[in-house]
Short mmCIF file of N, CA and C in Angstrom, two decimals:
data_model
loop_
_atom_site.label_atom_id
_atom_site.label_comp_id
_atom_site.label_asym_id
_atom_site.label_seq_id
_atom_site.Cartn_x
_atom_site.Cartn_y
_atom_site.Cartn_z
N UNK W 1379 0.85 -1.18 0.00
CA UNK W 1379 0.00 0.00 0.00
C UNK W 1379 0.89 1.23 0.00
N UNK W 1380 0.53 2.27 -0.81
CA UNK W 1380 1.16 3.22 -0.79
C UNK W 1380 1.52 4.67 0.07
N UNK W 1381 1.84 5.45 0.50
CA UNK W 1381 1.92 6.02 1.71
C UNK W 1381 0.78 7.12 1.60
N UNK W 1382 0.44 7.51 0.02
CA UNK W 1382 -0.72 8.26 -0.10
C UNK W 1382 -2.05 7.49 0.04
N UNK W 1383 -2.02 6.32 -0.54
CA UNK W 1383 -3.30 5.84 -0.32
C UNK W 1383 -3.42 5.14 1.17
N UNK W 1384 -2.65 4.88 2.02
CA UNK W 1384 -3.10 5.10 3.76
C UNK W 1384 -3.21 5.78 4.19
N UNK W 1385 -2.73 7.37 3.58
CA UNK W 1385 -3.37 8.39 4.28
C UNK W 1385 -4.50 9.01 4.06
N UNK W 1386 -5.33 8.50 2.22
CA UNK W 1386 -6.42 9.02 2.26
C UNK W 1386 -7.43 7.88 3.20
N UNK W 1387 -7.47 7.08 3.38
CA UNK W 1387 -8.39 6.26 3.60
C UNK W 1387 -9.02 6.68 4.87
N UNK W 1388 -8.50 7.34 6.39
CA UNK W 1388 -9.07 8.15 7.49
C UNK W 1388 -9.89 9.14 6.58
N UNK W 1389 -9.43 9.87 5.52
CA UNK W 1389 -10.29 10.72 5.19
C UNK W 1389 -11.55 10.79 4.50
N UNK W 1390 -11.29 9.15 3.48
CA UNK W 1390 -12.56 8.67 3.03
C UNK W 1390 -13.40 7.92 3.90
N UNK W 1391 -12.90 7.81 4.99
CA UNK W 1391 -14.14 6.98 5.69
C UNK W 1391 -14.80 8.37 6.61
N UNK W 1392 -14.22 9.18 6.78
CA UNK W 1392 -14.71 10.54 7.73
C UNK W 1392 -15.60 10.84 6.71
N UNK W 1393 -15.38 11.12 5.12
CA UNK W 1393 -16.46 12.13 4.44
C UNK W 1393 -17.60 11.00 4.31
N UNK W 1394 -17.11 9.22 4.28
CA UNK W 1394 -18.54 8.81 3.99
C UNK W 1394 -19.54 8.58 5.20
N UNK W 1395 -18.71 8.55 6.18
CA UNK W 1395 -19.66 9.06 7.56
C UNK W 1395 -20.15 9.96 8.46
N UNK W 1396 -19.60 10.84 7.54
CA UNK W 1396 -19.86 12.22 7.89
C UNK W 1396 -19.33 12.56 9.54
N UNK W 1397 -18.27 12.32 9.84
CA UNK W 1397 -17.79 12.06 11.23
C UNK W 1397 -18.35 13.67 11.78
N UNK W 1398 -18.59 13.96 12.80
CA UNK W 1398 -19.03 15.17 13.84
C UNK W 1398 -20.23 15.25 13.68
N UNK W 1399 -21.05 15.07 12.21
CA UNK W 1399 -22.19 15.47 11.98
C UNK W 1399 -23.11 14.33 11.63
N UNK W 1400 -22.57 12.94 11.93
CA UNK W 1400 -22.78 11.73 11.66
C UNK W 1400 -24.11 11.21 12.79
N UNK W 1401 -25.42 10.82 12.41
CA UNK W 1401 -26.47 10.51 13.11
C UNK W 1401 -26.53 8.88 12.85
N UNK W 1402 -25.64 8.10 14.10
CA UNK W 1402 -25.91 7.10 13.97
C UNK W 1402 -26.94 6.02 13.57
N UNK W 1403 -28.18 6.96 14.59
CA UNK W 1403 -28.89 5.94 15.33
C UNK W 1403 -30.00 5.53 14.06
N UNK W 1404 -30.38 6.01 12.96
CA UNK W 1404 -30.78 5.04 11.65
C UNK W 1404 -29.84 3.82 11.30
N UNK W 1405 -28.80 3.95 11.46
CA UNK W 1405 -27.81 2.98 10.90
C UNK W 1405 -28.46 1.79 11.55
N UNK W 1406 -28.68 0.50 10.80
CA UNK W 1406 -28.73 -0.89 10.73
C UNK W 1406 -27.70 -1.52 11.82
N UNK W 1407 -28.14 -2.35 12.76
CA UNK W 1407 -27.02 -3.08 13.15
C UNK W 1407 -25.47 -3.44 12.48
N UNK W 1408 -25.89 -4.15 11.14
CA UNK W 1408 -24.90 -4.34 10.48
C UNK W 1408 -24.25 -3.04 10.13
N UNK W 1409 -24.87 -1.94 9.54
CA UNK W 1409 -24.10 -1.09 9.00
C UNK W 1409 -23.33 -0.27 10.00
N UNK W 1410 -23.91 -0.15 11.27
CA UNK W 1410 -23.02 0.49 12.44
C UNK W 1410 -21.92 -0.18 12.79
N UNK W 1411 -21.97 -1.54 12.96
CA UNK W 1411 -20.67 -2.24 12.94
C UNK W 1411 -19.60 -2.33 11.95
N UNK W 1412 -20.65 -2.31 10.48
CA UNK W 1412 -19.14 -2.03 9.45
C UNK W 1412 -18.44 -0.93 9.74
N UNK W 1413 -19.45 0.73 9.90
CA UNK W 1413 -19.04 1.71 9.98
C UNK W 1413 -17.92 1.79 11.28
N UNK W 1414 -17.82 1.38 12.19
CA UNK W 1414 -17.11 1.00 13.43
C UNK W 1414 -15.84 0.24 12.76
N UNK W 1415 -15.86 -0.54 12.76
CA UNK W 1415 -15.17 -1.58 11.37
C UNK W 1415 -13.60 -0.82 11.07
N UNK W 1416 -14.50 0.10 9.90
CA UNK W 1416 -14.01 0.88 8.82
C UNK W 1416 -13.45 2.25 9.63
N UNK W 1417 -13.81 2.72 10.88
CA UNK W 1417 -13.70 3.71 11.42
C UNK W 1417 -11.92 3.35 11.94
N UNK W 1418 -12.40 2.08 12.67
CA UNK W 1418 -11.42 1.43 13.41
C UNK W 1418 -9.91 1.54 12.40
N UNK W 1419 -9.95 1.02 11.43
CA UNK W 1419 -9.33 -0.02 10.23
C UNK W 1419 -8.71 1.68 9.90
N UNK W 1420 -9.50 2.77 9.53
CA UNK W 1420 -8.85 3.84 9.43
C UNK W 1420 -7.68 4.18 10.50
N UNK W 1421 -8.04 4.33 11.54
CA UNK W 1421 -7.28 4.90 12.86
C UNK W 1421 -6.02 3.95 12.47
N UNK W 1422 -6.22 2.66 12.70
CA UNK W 1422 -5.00 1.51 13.07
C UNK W 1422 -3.82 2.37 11.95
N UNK W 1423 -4.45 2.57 10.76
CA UNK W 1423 -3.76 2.96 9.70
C UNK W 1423 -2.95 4.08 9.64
N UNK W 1424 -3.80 5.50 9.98
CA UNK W 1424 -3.60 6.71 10.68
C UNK W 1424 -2.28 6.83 11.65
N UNK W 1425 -2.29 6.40 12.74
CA UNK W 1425 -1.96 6.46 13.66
C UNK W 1425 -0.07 5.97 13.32
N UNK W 1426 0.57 4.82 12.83
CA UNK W 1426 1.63 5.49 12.59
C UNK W 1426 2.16 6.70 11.64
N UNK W 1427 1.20 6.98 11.06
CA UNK W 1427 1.83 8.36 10.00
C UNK W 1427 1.36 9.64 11.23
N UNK W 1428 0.77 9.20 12.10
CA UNK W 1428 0.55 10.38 12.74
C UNK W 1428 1.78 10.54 13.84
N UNK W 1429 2.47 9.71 14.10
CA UNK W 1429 3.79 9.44 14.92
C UNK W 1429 4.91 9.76 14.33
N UNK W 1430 4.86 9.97 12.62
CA UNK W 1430 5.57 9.73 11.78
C UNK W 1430 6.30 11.53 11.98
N UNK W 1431 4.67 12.15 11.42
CA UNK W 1431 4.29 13.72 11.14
C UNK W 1431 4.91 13.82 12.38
N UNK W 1432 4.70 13.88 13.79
CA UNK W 1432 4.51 13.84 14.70
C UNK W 1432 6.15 14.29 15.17
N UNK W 1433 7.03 13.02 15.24
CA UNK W 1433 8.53 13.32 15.34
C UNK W 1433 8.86 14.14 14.19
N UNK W 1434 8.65 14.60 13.14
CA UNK W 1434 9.32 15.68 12.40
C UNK W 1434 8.89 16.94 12.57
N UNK W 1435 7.49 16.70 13.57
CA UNK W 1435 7.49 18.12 13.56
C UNK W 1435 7.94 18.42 15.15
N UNK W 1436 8.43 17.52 15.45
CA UNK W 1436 9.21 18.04 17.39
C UNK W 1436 10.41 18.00 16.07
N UNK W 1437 11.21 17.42 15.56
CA UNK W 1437 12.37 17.43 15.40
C UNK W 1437 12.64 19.15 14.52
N UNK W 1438 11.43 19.62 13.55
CA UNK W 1438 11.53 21.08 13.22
C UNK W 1438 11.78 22.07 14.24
N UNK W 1439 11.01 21.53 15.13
CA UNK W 1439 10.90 22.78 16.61
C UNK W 1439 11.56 22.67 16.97
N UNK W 1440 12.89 21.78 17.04
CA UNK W 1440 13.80 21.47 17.86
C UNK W 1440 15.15 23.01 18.40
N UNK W 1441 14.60 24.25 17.64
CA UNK W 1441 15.73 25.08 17.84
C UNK W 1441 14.66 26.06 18.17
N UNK W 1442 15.04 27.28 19.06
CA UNK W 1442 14.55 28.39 19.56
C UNK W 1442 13.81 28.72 18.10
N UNK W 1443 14.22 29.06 17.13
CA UNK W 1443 12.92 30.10 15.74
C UNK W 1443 12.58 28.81 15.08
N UNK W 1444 12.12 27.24 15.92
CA UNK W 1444 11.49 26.17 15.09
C UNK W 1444 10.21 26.37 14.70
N UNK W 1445 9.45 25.38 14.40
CA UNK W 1445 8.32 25.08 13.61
C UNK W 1445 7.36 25.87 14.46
N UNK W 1446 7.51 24.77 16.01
CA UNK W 1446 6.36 25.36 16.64
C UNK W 1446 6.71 27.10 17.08
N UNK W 1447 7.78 27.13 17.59
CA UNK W 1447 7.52 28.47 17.51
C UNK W 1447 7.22 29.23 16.97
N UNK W 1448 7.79 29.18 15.98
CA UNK W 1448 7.33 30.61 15.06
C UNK W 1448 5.57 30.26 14.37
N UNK W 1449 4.84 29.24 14.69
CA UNK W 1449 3.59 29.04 15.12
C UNK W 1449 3.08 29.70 16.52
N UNK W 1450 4.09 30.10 17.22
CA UNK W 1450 3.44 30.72 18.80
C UNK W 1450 2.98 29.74 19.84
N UNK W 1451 3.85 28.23 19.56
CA UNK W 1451 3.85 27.28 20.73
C UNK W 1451 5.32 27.46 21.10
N UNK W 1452 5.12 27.19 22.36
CA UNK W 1452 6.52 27.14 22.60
C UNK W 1452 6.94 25.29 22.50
N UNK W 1453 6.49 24.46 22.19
CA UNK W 1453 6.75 23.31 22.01
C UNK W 1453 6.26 22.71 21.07
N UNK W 1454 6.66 21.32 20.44
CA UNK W 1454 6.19 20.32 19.63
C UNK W 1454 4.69 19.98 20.09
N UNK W 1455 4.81 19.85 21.22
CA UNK W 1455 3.96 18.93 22.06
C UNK W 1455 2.59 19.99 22.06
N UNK W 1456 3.15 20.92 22.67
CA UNK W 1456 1.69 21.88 22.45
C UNK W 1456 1.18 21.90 20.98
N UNK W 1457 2.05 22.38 20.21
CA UNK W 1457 1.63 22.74 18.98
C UNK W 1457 0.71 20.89 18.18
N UNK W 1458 1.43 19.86 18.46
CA UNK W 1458 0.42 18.77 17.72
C UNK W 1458 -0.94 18.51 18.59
#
């Protein structure tokens, strides 16, 4: 799998469930569990590129005029 197509896939499952604005409670047994599923299956996926992003952007901030600062965090940590 390619590094673009694991990162769209959190985003195609957010627009087809409309995540924040998403009204479960019509959903079908089955289809709430796929959607759960697919929600899940996103994150697992997500989640090392978000560790990935994550250390490069402490490692940008890493000097007094870094990333986060000159964003107006004084840290990596605040700023993700």
């Amino acid at each position: 799998m390619s590094p673009t197509r694991a990162i769209a896939t959190p985003f195609e499952v957010a627009a087809r469930a409309r995540i924040g604005a998403c009204d479960c409670r019509p959903l079908s047994d089955t289809d709430l569990l796929a959607l759960a599923a697919a929600v899940s299956s996103a994150q697992r996926a997500a989640d090392p590129a978000a560790a990935v992003i994550a250390g490069e952007i402490a490692r940008r901030s890493s000097t007094p005029d870094g990333l986060a600062q000159r964003l107006g965090h004084r840290t990596a940590v605040e700023l993700v």
